[in-house]
Structure formats: C-alpha cells, structure tokens
Amino acid sequence: MARLAVNVDHVATLRQARGINYPEPVAAAVAAETAGADGIVVHLRGDRRHINERDVRLLRKIVQSKLILEMAATSEMLGIALDIKPDCVTLVPEKREELTTEGGLDLITHESHVREAVATLKNAGIDVCIFIDPDLDQIKVAHKIDADMIEIHTGAFCDATTSAQKQKELFRIVDAAKIGTKLKLEVNAGHGICYNSIKAFKGLVEISEFSIGHSIVSRAILTGMEQAVRDMKQLILGL
Ligand code: PXP
C-alpha cells in the first residue's frame, strides 16, 4: 500500500492570516499522525508566507513518522536543512509571486546546481527527493544526479478540465512512474490530489507515497484532522 504524507502548510496559512499563534501546525501534524499519516510535509518558503523556522524545528522534535521538508535549493535553505536534519528534503522550484508551487523543478536547466544540493544533503544523511514534471528527460537527469526519489507533479492531471486532457495527463504520470521505478528511483506523487482524483491512481503500484495538503486541510476544517486523514488513508488502501 502506498504511504500518505500529509502537508500541513495551510494550517500555518490560516495562522498567518491573523498574525497570531493559532491554529498550530504542530498540533495538526500530531493529529494527522494519530490518524495514520506516514509522514508530515512542510514547505519552508523564502518569504515565510506560512511555515516558519520555528515550526520546522518543533516538528523535528515532535514528528514520529517522517519529516519531509520541501524547499528551494538555495544556500539559505540548505543551511537550515543541514542544521535541522529532516528525514527527507524535497527540492522544489519557488517563485515569490506564485500562489502555490507551479510545475516541477527544471533539471535540464538547473542540473549542476541541483546536483550539488543533492550531494550536500545526502552527505548529511538526508534522503533527497526532487519534484519534477512527468517528463522522461527530467527523470533521466534526476537519476543521473543521484536523487533517491522523485515526486511526480500531478497538478496538470488534477487541474485538467476535459476527460481527454485528464487521460493524457494520467498517461504521462503512469509512464513517468514506470520509468522512474525502472531507474531504481523511489516514485512519489503529489500536488492538487483530492478525495476524488486519488481514485485515478488505482493499480499504479509504482507510486510509493502520495503527498497531499490542501484537500486534507480543507476537509479537516469540517470534519477534524483525524477524520480527514483517515478518509484519505482509506481511499489509498483501496487503490
Ligand atoms: N508536493 C509538492 C512538491 C508541493 O509543493 C505541494 C504543495 O505544497 C504538494 C505536494 C501538496 O499539494 P496540495 O496542497 O495541492 O495537496
């Protein structure tokens, strides 16, 4: 069965909307783990729009499953990762003006820079995942620069509005997952996955882990975090 890594960034988004000290993303992480989350994900952005360093440090102490830090491959973030030592770093592209991560990291353009970041993190004992589009050339570079894992960007599939577009994007993900596995990369998937779109991944055994945030935190507002995570775990169990 694939694992579920729960992203709690948007609990911090709500906190930052008021500039006060609640809701607490660490409490959300504990509730998610209680309900069976296999990992907790946070994205520490350069502009600190939701998660801040204090959150990552506390999560490092409290998370019992696996702490996954999403970050850009900047020297500031590498310094923080080497200090806090999450279990895994997922390298993502980052633009200040974006609402959320748009597209995977372009490894063709940034190969040498990302290669250095991968080596730095791996030398410190941190597993490295790279968030990339479902594209054969990108996957080949991820393998070449010695990443442990790839996270396939599922956003284009989840956002597609026609069934033809959805089918095309799903095929790209299936191909990418199979190629990644052939290259001995662990294959994860994430971005935009909700309680409906998760069902499309039925039978795609190459995917080891789903990274899901917005839909779970949105449901949690109405049902509570534990129930929201249990509902998603149940759907993943049925894949
Ligand atoms: N994976 C990556 C690399 C992301 O940047 C995000 C968004 O923070 C997610 C997964 C989770 O996406 P969503 O919040 O749409 O579930």
Tab-separated table of C-alpha atoms and ligand atoms in Angstrom:
chain	number	residue	atom	x	y	z
A	1	MET	CA	0.000	0.000	0.000
A	2	ALA	CA	1.222	3.495	-0.826
A	3	ARG	CA	2.070	5.803	2.060
A	4	LEU	CA	0.322	9.095	2.813
A	5	ALA	CA	2.445	12.141	3.642
A	6	VAL	CA	0.279	14.999	4.935
A	7	ASN	CA	1.251	18.593	4.170
A	8	VAL	CA	0.202	20.978	6.974
A	9	ASP	CA	1.303	24.263	5.338
A	10	HIS	CA	-2.240	25.575	5.133
A	11	VAL	CA	-2.793	25.292	8.866
A	12	ALA	CA	0.030	27.833	9.087
A	13	THR	CA	-1.569	29.863	6.268
A	14	LEU	CA	-4.633	30.311	8.479
A	15	ARG	CA	-2.467	31.298	11.433
A	16	GLN	CA	-0.578	33.855	9.359
A	17	ALA	CA	-3.859	35.337	8.055
A	18	ARG	CA	-4.386	36.738	11.569
A	19	GLY	CA	-0.751	37.121	12.540
A	20	ILE	CA	-1.378	35.326	15.837
A	21	ASN	CA	-0.260	31.989	17.292
A	22	TYR	CA	-3.049	29.637	16.220
A	23	PRO	CA	-4.053	27.324	14.601
A	24	GLU	CA	-0.911	25.384	15.388
A	25	PRO	CA	0.573	23.331	12.517
A	26	VAL	CA	2.404	21.132	15.014
A	27	ALA	CA	-0.931	20.136	16.606
A	28	ALA	CA	-2.272	19.352	13.128
A	29	ALA	CA	0.769	17.159	12.478
A	30	VAL	CA	0.183	15.216	15.712
A	31	ALA	CA	-3.486	14.680	14.803
A	32	ALA	CA	-2.510	13.560	11.288
A	33	GLU	CA	-0.047	11.033	12.698
A	34	THR	CA	-2.626	9.789	15.209
A	35	ALA	CA	-4.914	9.032	12.262
A	36	GLY	CA	-2.186	7.143	10.402
A	37	ALA	CA	-0.211	9.680	8.361
A	38	ASP	CA	3.063	8.099	7.269
A	39	GLY	CA	4.877	11.416	7.033
A	40	ILE	CA	4.453	15.132	7.687
A	41	VAL	CA	5.383	17.627	4.983
A	42	VAL	CA	6.065	21.351	5.294
A	43	HIS	CA	7.325	23.820	2.720
A	44	LEU	CA	9.624	26.452	4.204
A	45	ARG	CA	9.432	29.223	1.618
A	46	GLY	CA	11.921	32.041	1.245
A	47	ASP	CA	9.154	34.563	2.033
A	48	ARG	CA	7.934	32.524	5.081
A	49	ARG	CA	4.335	33.040	3.988
A	50	HIS	CA	3.053	30.113	6.064
A	51	ILE	CA	5.554	27.731	7.705
A	52	ASN	CA	8.460	29.350	9.584
A	53	GLU	CA	11.702	28.023	11.001
A	54	ARG	CA	10.255	27.612	14.467
A	55	ASP	CA	7.596	25.260	13.046
A	56	VAL	CA	10.210	23.094	11.327
A	57	ARG	CA	12.355	22.928	14.483
A	58	LEU	CA	9.368	21.922	16.636
A	59	LEU	CA	8.192	19.383	14.067
A	60	ARG	CA	11.676	17.872	14.019
A	61	LYS	CA	11.283	17.198	17.762
A	62	ILE	CA	7.682	16.010	17.645
A	63	VAL	CA	7.074	14.142	14.378
A	64	GLN	CA	7.403	10.414	14.937
A	65	SER	CA	6.802	9.165	11.406
A	66	LYS	CA	8.942	11.059	8.890
A	67	LEU	CA	9.544	14.779	8.498
A	68	ILE	CA	9.728	15.894	4.884
A	69	LEU	CA	10.961	19.427	4.224
A	70	GLU	CA	10.055	20.972	0.874
A	71	MET	CA	12.429	23.755	-0.071
A	72	ALA	CA	14.183	25.540	-2.907
A	73	ALA	CA	17.845	24.602	-3.474
A	74	THR	CA	19.138	27.936	-2.130
A	75	SER	CA	22.134	28.315	0.165
A	76	GLU	CA	19.853	29.696	2.919
A	77	MET	CA	17.580	26.622	2.781
A	78	LEU	CA	20.474	24.177	2.536
A	79	GLY	CA	21.928	25.716	5.707
A	80	ILE	CA	18.618	25.302	7.529
A	81	ALA	CA	18.192	21.705	6.321
A	82	LEU	CA	21.711	20.748	7.427
A	83	ASP	CA	21.006	22.241	10.835
A	84	ILE	CA	17.505	20.805	11.432
A	85	LYS	CA	18.104	17.496	9.589
A	86	PRO	CA	14.658	16.449	8.342
A	87	ASP	CA	14.371	12.807	7.281
A	88	CYS	CA	13.869	13.869	3.695
A	89	VAL	CA	14.173	17.047	1.636
A	90	THR	CA	12.038	17.531	-1.453
A	91	LEU	CA	13.629	20.082	-3.754
A	92	VAL	CA	11.058	22.299	-5.450
A	93	PRO	CA	11.173	25.386	-7.656
A	94	GLU	CA	9.962	28.560	-5.967
A	95	LYS	CA	8.646	31.868	-7.266
A	96	ARG	CA	7.687	34.666	-4.929
A	97	GLU	CA	4.602	35.656	-6.935
A	98	GLU	CA	3.099	32.145	-7.183
A	99	LEU	CA	0.095	31.042	-5.103
A	100	THR	CA	1.471	27.509	-4.870
A	101	THR	CA	4.341	25.566	-6.491
A	102	GLU	CA	3.874	25.850	-10.246
A	103	GLY	CA	5.423	22.960	-12.146
A	104	GLY	CA	8.333	20.734	-11.303
A	105	LEU	CA	11.957	21.686	-10.942
A	106	ASP	CA	13.578	22.036	-14.382
A	107	LEU	CA	16.572	19.738	-14.044
A	108	ILE	CA	17.685	20.254	-17.646
A	109	THR	CA	18.321	23.935	-16.912
A	110	HIS	CA	19.500	23.592	-13.312
A	111	GLU	CA	21.347	20.248	-13.412
A	112	SER	CA	24.687	21.295	-11.946
A	113	HIS	CA	23.198	23.453	-9.193
A	114	VAL	CA	20.732	20.747	-8.121
A	115	ARG	CA	23.435	18.057	-8.342
A	116	GLU	CA	25.466	19.985	-5.762
A	117	ALA	CA	22.443	20.383	-3.487
A	118	VAL	CA	21.661	16.646	-3.727
A	119	ALA	CA	25.252	15.746	-2.793
A	120	THR	CA	25.315	18.206	0.125
A	121	LEU	CA	22.087	16.836	1.591
A	122	LYS	CA	22.953	13.177	1.030
A	123	ASN	CA	26.360	13.648	2.654
A	124	ALA	CA	24.485	14.841	5.741
A	125	GLY	CA	22.378	11.657	5.763
A	126	ILE	CA	19.216	13.317	4.441
A	127	ASP	CA	17.208	11.494	1.749
A	128	VAL	CA	16.619	13.641	-1.315
A	129	CYS	CA	13.521	13.751	-3.469
A	130	ILE	CA	13.101	16.030	-6.497
A	131	PHE	CA	9.712	17.388	-7.512
A	132	ILE	CA	9.514	17.085	-11.305
A	133	ASP	CA	7.019	17.063	-14.122
A	134	PRO	CA	6.150	13.650	-15.593
A	135	ASP	CA	8.768	14.002	-18.312
A	136	LEU	CA	11.244	11.322	-19.363
A	137	ASP	CA	14.194	13.716	-19.832
A	138	GLN	CA	13.686	15.213	-16.372
A	139	ILE	CA	13.537	11.758	-14.778
A	140	LYS	CA	16.764	10.724	-16.507
A	141	VAL	CA	18.557	13.744	-15.032
A	142	ALA	CA	17.135	13.024	-11.559
A	143	HIS	CA	18.654	9.557	-11.843
A	144	LYS	CA	21.951	10.901	-13.207
A	145	ILE	CA	22.423	13.371	-10.339
A	146	ASP	CA	21.797	10.593	-7.794
A	147	ALA	CA	18.479	11.619	-6.252
A	148	ASP	CA	16.925	8.953	-4.016
A	149	MET	CA	13.381	9.735	-5.050
A	150	ILE	CA	11.261	11.730	-7.435
A	151	GLU	CA	7.898	13.253	-6.672
A	152	ILE	CA	5.866	13.403	-9.874
A	153	HIS	CA	3.940	16.638	-10.234
A	154	THR	CA	0.284	15.630	-10.545
A	155	GLY	CA	-1.065	19.190	-10.846
A	156	ALA	CA	-1.697	19.163	-14.617
A	157	PHE	CA	-3.735	15.955	-14.231
A	158	CYS	CA	-5.700	17.193	-11.219
A	159	ASP	CA	-6.433	20.575	-12.827
A	160	ALA	CA	-7.385	19.207	-16.274
A	161	THR	CA	-10.938	20.154	-17.173
A	162	THR	CA	-11.732	17.771	-20.048
A	163	SER	CA	-11.654	13.991	-19.936
A	164	ALA	CA	-9.295	13.890	-22.955
A	165	GLN	CA	-6.871	16.181	-21.149
A	166	LYS	CA	-7.197	14.169	-17.937
A	167	GLN	CA	-6.499	10.927	-19.789
A	168	LYS	CA	-3.447	12.401	-21.497
A	169	GLU	CA	-2.033	13.743	-18.230
A	170	LEU	CA	-2.714	10.465	-16.427
A	171	PHE	CA	-0.818	8.521	-19.115
A	172	ARG	CA	2.140	10.857	-18.628
A	173	ILE	CA	2.108	10.116	-14.886
A	174	VAL	CA	1.826	6.352	-15.441
A	175	ASP	CA	4.758	6.394	-17.902
A	176	ALA	CA	6.841	8.546	-15.575
A	177	ALA	CA	6.162	6.252	-12.601
A	178	LYS	CA	7.190	3.182	-14.590
A	179	ILE	CA	10.360	4.798	-15.958
A	180	GLY	CA	11.335	6.121	-12.521
A	181	THR	CA	10.917	2.669	-10.999
A	182	LYS	CA	12.976	1.105	-13.802
A	183	LEU	CA	15.764	3.551	-12.958
A	184	LYS	CA	15.524	2.427	-9.306
A	185	LEU	CA	14.218	5.760	-8.111
A	186	GLU	CA	11.537	5.691	-5.457
A	187	VAL	CA	8.487	7.333	-7.027
A	188	ASN	CA	6.146	9.597	-5.094
A	189	ALA	CA	3.343	11.802	-6.406
A	190	GLY	CA	1.691	14.999	-5.339
A	191	HIS	CA	0.062	18.338	-5.986
A	192	GLY	CA	-3.640	19.004	-6.320
A	193	ILE	CA	-4.726	15.497	-5.287
A	194	CYS	CA	-8.169	15.420	-3.660
A	195	TYR	CA	-10.607	12.783	-2.377
A	196	ASN	CA	-11.863	12.298	-5.917
A	197	SER	CA	-8.710	12.455	-8.053
A	198	ILE	CA	-6.838	9.985	-5.789
A	199	LYS	CA	-9.043	7.209	-7.225
A	200	ALA	CA	-7.425	7.609	-10.659
A	201	PHE	CA	-4.199	6.095	-9.288
A	202	LYS	CA	-5.793	2.689	-8.691
A	203	GLY	CA	-3.421	-0.087	-9.744
A	204	LEU	CA	-0.435	2.212	-10.174
A	205	VAL	CA	1.726	0.215	-7.775
A	206	GLU	CA	4.888	2.116	-8.718
A	207	ILE	CA	3.807	5.060	-6.564
A	208	SER	CA	5.225	4.639	-3.062
A	209	GLU	CA	3.882	7.774	-1.434
A	210	PHE	CA	1.277	10.477	-2.022
A	211	SER	CA	1.970	13.982	-0.722
A	212	ILE	CA	-1.332	15.720	-0.054
A	213	GLY	CA	-2.099	19.001	1.668
A	214	HIS	CA	-4.820	21.361	0.520
A	215	SER	CA	-7.662	18.845	0.194
A	216	ILE	CA	-6.941	17.258	3.576
A	217	VAL	CA	-6.637	20.566	5.461
A	218	SER	CA	-9.820	21.798	3.711
A	219	ARG	CA	-11.738	18.707	4.794
A	220	ALA	CA	-10.258	18.935	8.272
A	221	ILE	CA	-11.959	22.307	8.781
A	222	LEU	CA	-15.296	20.494	8.545
A	223	THR	CA	-14.529	17.033	9.932
A	224	GLY	CA	-11.405	17.447	12.074
A	225	MET	CA	-7.862	16.488	11.062
A	226	GLU	CA	-8.001	12.888	12.255
A	227	GLN	CA	-11.143	12.088	10.279
A	228	ALA	CA	-9.809	13.891	7.183
A	229	VAL	CA	-6.604	11.813	7.273
A	230	ARG	CA	-8.489	8.564	7.951
A	231	ASP	CA	-10.755	9.212	4.949
A	232	MET	CA	-7.748	9.700	2.654
A	233	LYS	CA	-5.896	6.677	4.106
A	234	GLN	CA	-8.980	4.562	3.413
A	235	LEU	CA	-9.029	5.668	-0.238
A	236	ILE	CA	-5.307	4.926	-0.623
A	237	LEU	CA	-5.855	1.500	0.939
A	238	GLY	CA	-8.383	0.798	-1.830
A	239	LEU	CA	-6.031	1.715	-4.719
B	1	PXP	N1	4.045	18.271	-3.368
B	1	PXP	C1	4.691	19.449	-3.555
B	1	PXP	C2	6.083	19.409	-4.067
B	1	PXP	C3	4.064	20.673	-3.250
B	1	PXP	O1	4.725	21.824	-3.443
B	1	PXP	C4	2.757	20.654	-2.719
B	1	PXP	C5	2.093	21.940	-2.348
B	1	PXP	O2	2.717	22.487	-1.243
B	1	PXP	C6	2.143	19.405	-2.535
B	1	PXP	C7	2.799	18.233	-2.890
B	1	PXP	C8	0.780	19.294	-1.962
B	1	PXP	O3	-0.138	19.844	-2.864
B	1	PXP	P1	-1.624	20.068	-2.421
B	1	PXP	O4	-1.597	21.056	-1.299
B	1	PXP	O5	-2.289	20.590	-3.657
B	1	PXP	O6	-2.151	18.731	-1.979
